[in-house]
CSV table of C-alpha atoms in Angstrom, one decimal:
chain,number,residue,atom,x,y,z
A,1,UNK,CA,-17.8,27.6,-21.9
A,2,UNK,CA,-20.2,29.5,-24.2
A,3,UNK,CA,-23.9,28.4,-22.6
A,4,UNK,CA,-22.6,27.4,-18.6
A,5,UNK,CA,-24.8,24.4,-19.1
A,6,UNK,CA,-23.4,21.6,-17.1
A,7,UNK,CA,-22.5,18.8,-19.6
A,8,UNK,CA,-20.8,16.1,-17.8
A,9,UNK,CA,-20.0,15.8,-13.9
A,10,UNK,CA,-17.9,13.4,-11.8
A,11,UNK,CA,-18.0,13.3,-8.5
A,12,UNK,CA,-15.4,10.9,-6.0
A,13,UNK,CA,-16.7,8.1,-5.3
A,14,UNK,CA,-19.6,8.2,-7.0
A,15,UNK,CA,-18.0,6.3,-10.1
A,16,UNK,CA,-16.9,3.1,-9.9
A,17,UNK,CA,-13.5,3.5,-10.6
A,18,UNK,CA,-13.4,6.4,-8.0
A,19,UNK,CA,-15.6,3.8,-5.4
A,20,UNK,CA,-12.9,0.9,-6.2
A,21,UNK,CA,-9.6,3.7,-5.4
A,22,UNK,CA,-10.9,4.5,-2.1
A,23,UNK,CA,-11.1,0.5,-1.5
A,24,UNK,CA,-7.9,0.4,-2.0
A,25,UNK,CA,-6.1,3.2,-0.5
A,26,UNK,CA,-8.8,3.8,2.2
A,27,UNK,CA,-10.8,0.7,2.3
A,28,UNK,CA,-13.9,3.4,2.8
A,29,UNK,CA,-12.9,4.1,6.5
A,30,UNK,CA,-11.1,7.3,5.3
A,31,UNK,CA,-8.3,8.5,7.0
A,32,UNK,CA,-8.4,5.9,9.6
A,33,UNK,CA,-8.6,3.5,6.7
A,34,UNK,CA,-5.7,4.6,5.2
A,35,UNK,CA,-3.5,3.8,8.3
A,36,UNK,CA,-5.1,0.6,8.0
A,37,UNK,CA,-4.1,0.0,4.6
A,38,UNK,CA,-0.3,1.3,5.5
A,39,UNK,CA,0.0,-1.1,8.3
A,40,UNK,CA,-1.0,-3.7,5.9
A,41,UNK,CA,1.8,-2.7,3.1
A,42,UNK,CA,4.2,-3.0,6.4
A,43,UNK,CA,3.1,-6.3,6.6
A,44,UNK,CA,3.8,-6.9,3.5
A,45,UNK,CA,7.1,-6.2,3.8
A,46,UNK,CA,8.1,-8.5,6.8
A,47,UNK,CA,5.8,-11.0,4.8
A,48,UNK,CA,8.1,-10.7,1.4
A,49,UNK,CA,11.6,-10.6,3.4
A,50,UNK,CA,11.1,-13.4,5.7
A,51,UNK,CA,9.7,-15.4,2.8
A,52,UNK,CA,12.7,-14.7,0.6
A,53,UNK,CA,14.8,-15.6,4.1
A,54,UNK,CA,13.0,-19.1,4.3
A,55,UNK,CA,13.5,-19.8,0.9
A,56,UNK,CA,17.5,-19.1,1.0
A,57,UNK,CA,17.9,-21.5,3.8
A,58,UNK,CA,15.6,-24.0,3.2
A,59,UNK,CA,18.0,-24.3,0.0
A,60,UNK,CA,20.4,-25.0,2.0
A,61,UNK,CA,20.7,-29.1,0.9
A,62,UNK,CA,23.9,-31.2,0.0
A,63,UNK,CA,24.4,-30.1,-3.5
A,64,UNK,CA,26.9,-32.1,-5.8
A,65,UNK,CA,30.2,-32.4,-6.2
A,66,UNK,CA,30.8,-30.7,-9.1
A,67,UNK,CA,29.4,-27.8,-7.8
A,68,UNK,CA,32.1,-25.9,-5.5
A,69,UNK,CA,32.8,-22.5,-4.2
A,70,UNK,CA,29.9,-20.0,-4.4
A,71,UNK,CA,29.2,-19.9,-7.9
A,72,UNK,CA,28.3,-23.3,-7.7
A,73,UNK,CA,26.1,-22.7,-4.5
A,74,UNK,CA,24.4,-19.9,-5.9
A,75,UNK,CA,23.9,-22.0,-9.1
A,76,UNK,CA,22.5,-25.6,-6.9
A,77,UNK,CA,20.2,-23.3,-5.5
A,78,UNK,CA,18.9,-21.2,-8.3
A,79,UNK,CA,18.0,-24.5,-10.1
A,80,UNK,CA,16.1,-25.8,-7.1
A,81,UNK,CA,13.9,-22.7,-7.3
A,82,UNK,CA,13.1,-22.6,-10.8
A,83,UNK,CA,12.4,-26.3,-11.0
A,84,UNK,CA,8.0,-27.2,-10.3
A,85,UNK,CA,8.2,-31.2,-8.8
A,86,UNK,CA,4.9,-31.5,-10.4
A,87,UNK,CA,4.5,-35.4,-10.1
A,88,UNK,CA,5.5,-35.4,-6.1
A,89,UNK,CA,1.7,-34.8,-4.9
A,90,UNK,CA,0.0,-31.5,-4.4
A,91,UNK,CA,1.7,-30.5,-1.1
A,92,UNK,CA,4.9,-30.5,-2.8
A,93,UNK,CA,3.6,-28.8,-6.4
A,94,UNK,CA,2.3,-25.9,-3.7
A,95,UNK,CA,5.7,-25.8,-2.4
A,96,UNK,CA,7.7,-25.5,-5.2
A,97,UNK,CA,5.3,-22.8,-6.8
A,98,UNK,CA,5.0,-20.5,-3.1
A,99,UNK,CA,8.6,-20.4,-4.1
A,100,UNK,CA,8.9,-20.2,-7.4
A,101,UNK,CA,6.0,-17.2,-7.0
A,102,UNK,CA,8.2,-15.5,-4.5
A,103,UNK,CA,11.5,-15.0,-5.9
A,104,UNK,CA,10.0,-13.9,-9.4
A,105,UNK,CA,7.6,-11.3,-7.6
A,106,UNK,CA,9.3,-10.6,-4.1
A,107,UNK,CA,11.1,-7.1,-5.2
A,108,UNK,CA,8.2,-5.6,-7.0
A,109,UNK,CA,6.0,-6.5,-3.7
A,110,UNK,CA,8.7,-4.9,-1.8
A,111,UNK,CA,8.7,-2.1,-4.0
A,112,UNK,CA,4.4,-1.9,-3.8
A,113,UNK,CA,4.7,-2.2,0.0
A,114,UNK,CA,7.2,0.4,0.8
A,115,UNK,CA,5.6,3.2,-2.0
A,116,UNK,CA,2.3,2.0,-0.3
A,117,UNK,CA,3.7,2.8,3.2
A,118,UNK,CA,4.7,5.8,2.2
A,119,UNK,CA,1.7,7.0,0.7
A,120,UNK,CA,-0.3,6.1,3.7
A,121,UNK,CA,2.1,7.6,6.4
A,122,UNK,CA,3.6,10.7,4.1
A,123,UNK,CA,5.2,12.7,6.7
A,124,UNK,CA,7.8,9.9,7.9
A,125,UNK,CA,9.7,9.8,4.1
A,126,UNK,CA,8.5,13.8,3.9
A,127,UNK,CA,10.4,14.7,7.2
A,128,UNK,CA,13.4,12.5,6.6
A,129,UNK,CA,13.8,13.8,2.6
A,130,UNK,CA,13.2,17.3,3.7
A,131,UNK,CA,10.4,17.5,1.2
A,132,UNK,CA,7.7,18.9,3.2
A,133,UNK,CA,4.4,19.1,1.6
A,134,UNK,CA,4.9,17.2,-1.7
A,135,UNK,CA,3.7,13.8,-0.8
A,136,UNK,CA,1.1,12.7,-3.5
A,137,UNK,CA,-2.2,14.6,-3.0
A,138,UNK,CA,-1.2,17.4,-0.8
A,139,UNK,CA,-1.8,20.7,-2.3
A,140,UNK,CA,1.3,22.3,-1.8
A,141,UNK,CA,2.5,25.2,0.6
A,142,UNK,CA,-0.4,27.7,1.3
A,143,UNK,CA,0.2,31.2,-1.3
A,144,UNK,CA,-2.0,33.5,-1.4
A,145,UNK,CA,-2.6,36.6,-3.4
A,146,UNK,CA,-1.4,39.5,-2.4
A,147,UNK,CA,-2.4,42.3,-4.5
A,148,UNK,CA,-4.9,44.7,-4.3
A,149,UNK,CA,-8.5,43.7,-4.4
A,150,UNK,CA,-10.0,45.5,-8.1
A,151,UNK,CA,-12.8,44.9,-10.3
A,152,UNK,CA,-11.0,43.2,-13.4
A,153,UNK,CA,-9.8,39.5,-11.6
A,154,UNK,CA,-7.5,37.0,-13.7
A,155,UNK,CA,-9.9,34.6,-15.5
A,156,UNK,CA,-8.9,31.1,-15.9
A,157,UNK,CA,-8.1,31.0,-19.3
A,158,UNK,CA,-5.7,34.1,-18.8
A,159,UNK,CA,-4.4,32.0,-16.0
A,160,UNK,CA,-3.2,28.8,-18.0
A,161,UNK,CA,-1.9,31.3,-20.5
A,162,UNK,CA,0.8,32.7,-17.8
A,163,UNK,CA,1.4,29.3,-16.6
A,164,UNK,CA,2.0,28.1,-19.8
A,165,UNK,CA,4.2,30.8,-20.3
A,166,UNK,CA,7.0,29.7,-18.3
A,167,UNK,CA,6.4,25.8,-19.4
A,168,UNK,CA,5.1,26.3,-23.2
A,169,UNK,CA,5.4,22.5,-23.9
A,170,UNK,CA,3.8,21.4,-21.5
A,171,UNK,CA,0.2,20.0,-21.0
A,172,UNK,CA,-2.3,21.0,-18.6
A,173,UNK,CA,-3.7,18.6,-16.3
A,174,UNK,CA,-5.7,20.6,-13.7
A,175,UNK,CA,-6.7,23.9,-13.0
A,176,UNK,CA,-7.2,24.6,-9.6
A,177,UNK,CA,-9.4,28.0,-8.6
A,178,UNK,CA,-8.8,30.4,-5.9
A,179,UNK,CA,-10.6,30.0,-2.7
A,180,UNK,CA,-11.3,33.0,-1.1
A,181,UNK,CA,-10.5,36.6,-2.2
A,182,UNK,CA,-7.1,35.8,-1.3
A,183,UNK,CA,-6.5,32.5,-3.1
A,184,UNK,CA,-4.4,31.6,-6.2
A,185,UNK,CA,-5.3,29.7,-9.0
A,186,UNK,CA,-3.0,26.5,-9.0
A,187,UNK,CA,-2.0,24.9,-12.3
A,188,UNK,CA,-1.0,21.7,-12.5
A,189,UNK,CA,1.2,20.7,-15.9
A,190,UNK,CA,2.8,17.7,-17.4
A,191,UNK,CA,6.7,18.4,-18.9
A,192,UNK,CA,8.0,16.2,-21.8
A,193,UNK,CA,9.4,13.2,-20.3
A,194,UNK,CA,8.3,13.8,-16.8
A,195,UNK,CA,7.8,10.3,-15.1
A,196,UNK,CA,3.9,11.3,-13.2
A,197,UNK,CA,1.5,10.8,-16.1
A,198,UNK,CA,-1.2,11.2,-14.7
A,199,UNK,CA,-0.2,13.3,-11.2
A,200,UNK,CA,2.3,15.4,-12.5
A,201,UNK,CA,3.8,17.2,-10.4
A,202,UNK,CA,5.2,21.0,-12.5
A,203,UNK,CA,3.1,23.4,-10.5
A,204,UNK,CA,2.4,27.7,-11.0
A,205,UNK,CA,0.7,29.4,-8.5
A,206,UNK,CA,-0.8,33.0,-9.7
A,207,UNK,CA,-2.0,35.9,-8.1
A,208,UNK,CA,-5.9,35.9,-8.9
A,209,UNK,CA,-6.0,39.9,-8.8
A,210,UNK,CA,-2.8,40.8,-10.9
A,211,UNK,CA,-1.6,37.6,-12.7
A,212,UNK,CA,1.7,37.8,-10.7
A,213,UNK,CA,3.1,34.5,-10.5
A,214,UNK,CA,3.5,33.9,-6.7
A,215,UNK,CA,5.7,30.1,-6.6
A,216,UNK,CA,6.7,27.9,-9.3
A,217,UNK,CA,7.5,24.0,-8.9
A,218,UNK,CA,9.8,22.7,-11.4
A,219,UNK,CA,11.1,19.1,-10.7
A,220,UNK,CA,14.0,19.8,-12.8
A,221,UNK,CA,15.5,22.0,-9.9
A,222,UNK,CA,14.1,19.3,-7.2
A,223,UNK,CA,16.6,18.0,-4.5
A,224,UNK,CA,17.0,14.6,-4.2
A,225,UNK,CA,15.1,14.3,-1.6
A,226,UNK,CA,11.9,15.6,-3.2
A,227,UNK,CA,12.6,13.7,-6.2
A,228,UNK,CA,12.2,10.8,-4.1
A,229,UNK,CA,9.0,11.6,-2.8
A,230,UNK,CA,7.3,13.1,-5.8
A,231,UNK,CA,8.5,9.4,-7.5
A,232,UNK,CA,6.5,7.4,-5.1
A,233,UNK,CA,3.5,7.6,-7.0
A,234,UNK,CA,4.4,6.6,-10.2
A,235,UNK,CA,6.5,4.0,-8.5
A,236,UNK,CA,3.4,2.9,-6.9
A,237,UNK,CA,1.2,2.9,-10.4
A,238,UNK,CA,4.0,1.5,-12.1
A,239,UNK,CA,3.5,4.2,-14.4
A,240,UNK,CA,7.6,4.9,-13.6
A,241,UNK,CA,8.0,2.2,-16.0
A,242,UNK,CA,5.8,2.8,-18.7
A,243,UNK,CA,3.2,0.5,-20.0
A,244,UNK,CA,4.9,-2.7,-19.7
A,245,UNK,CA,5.7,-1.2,-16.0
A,246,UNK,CA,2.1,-1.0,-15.0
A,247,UNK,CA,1.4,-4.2,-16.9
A,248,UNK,CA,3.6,-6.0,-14.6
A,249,UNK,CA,2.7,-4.1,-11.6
A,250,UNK,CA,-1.0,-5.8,-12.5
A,251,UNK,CA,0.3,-9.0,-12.3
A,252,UNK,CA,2.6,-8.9,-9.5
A,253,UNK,CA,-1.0,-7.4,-7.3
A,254,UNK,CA,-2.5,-11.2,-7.9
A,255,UNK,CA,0.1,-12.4,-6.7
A,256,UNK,CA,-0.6,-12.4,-2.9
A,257,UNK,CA,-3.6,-14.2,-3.7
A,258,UNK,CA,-1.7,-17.2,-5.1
A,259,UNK,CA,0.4,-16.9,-2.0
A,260,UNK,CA,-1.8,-17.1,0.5
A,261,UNK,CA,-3.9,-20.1,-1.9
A,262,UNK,CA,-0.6,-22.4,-2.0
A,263,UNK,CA,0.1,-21.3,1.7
A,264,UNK,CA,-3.3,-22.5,3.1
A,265,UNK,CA,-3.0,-25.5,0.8
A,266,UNK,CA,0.2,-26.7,2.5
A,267,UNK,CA,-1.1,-26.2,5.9
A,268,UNK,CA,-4.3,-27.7,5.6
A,269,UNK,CA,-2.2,-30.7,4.1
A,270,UNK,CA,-0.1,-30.4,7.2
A,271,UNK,CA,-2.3,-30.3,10.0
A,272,UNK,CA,-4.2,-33.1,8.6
A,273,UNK,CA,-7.4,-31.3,7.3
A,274,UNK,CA,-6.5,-31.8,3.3
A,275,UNK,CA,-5.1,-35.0,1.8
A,276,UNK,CA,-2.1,-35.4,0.0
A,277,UNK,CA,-2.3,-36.5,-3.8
A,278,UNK,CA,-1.0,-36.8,-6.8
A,279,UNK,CA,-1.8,-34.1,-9.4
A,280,UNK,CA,-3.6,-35.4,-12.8
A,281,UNK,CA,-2.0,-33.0,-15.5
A,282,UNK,CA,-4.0,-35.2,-18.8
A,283,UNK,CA,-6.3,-32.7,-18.4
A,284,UNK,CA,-4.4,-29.3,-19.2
A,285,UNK,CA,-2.4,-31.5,-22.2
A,286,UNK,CA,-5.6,-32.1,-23.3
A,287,UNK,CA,-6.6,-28.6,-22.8
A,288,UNK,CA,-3.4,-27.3,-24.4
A,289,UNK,CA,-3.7,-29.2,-27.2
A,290,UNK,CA,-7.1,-27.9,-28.6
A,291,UNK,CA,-5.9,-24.6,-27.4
A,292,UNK,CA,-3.0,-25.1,-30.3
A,293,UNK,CA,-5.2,-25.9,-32.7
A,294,UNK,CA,-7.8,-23.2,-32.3
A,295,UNK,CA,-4.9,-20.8,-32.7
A,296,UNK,CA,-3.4,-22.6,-35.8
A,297,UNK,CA,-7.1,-22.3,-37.4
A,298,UNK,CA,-7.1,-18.6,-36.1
A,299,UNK,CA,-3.5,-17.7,-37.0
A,300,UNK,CA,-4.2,-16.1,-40.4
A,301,UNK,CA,-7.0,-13.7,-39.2
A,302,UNK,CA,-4.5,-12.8,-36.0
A,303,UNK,CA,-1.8,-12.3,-38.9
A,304,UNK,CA,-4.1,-9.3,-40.8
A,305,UNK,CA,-4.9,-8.0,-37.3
A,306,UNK,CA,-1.4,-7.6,-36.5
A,307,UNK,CA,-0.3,-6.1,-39.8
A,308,UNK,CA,-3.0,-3.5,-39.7
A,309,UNK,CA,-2.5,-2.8,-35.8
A,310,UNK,CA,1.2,-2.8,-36.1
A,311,UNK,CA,1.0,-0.4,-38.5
A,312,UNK,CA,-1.1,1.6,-36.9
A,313,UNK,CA,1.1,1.5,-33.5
A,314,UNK,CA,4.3,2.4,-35.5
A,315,UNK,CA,2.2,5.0,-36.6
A,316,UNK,CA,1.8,6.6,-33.0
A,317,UNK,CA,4.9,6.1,-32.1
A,318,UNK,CA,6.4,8.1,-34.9
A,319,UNK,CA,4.1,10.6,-34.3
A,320,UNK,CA,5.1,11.0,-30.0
A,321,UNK,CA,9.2,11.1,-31.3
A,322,UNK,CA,8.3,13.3,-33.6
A,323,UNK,CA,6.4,15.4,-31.3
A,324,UNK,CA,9.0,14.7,-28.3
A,325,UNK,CA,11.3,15.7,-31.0
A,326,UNK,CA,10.2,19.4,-31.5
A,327,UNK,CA,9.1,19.7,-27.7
A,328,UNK,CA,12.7,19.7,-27.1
């Protein structure tokens, strides 16, 4: 701010995570590619119902006696799910865990797939929610300034100052500039307890010629509607959830790999092309066993590093209530 010199730039996709979001969301076709990617997450969809539909009636089987009414059919077949028949052969291990993989994981793919949709084909849950224009990455209605051209323009700084004014516990996130001598600037903030981390969605549009603020966007006044679609984002992330959200949402995104692995497996054992066997599990005792020990001989160093770390996290966290604390 002080020499103009140019100390850092980042330009989309030119960085790798940048390259690696347009993969996903675009697979670098653009906006065609992004149809692509919806039509795919729709897939999805009739992929994780009809799955979840197989599964129910394939469990279906005489159950015992002592099981009657529906408690005891929902319980027969809950136990056949969670149960791995891991010394029947390979075909039949693959079987067992396609299920077993499904009905742990089935409503957050439902939940990636639709949010994923939705992101792709914004207008559809835009139109229906009456929340025009507040699908993730749209800039928002177009405002313009409207004062009198003059030689003394609102500089950015004086910009996030108003802003801030109406929102002072907020953070800033993005600053956009006006374009034209009749755009705004546009700042984007993040409110306390607001659920888009890193696309918030609290917005202040100001006049670039007299500092009048021209719109305002607090979700605290949203409809329904709009809270829906300004959620389908962080629903997306997982970031809805907080970290342990977005932890899970990691895992749950390898599992259509396994899928379509213990899928091909069965059907190649099907049609002929794969032999049956019988699984040899001496190897991963083994393997767990030195795994055990290595830890046991590790435990007291992982014992300090939890001690200091722990601390160090209660720390943080005293220090966010604290600050969440006063915010309010």
């Amino acid at each position: 701010p002080y020499t103009a010199e140019v100390v850092a730039s980042r330009f989309w996709g030119q960085t790798f995570t940048t390259w690696v979001e347009d993969l996903h969301t675009q697979i670098q076709l653009g906006f065609s590619g992004a149809r692509i990617v919806g039509i795919i997450g729709l897939g999805l969809m009739v992929s994780a119902i009809s799955g979840l539909y197989l599964w129910w009636e394939e469990l279906k089987s005489p159950r015992p006696p002592f099981e009657k009414g529906v408690l005891g059919g929902i319980s027969h077949r809950l136990r056949q799910a969670f149960t791995l028949h891991h010394k029947e052969g390979l075909r039949r291990f693959a079987h067992d865990f396609h299920g077993l993989l499904g009905l742990v994981s089935a409503l957050i793919l439902l939940l990636l797939a639709f949010t994923g949709f939705h992101l792709a084909f914004p207008k559809i849950i835009e139109t229906l929610a009456g929340a025009s224009g507040m699908g993730h990455g749209e800039d928002g209605p177009a405002i313009r300034s409207t004062a009198a051209h003059n030689n003394r323009p609102v500089s950015l700084a004086e910009a996030v100052v108003i802003a801030r004014g109406l929102f002072p516990h907020a953070e800033i996130r993005r600053v956009a500039t006006p374009a034209g001598e009749d755009g705004t600037y546009r700042v984007n903030l993040r409110r306390p307890g607001e659920v888009n981390i890193r696309h918030p969605v609290t917005l202040v549009w100001i006049d670039r010629w007299s500092g009048q603020i021209r719109d305002v966007r607090n979700p605290n006044k949203f409809t329904p509607g709009q809270t829906l679609v300004s959620s389908l984002w962080p629903l997306h992330t997982g970031e809805y959830f907080g970290p342990l959200g977005r932890l899970s949402w990691f895992f749950a995104g390898l599992t259509p790999l396994l899928f379509y692995i213990t899928g091909l497996v069965q059907w190649l054992i099907k049609r002929g092309v794969m032999e049956d066997r019988k699984l040899d599990w001496s190897g991963l005792h083994s393997l767990w066993i030195n795994a055990d020990e290595a830890m046991r001989r590790q435990l007291p160093l992982m014992m300090k590093l939890l001690k200091h770390w722990g601390l160090w996290a209660w720390t943080q966290v005293r220090r966010w209530v604290e600050k969440l604390a006063k915010d309010m």
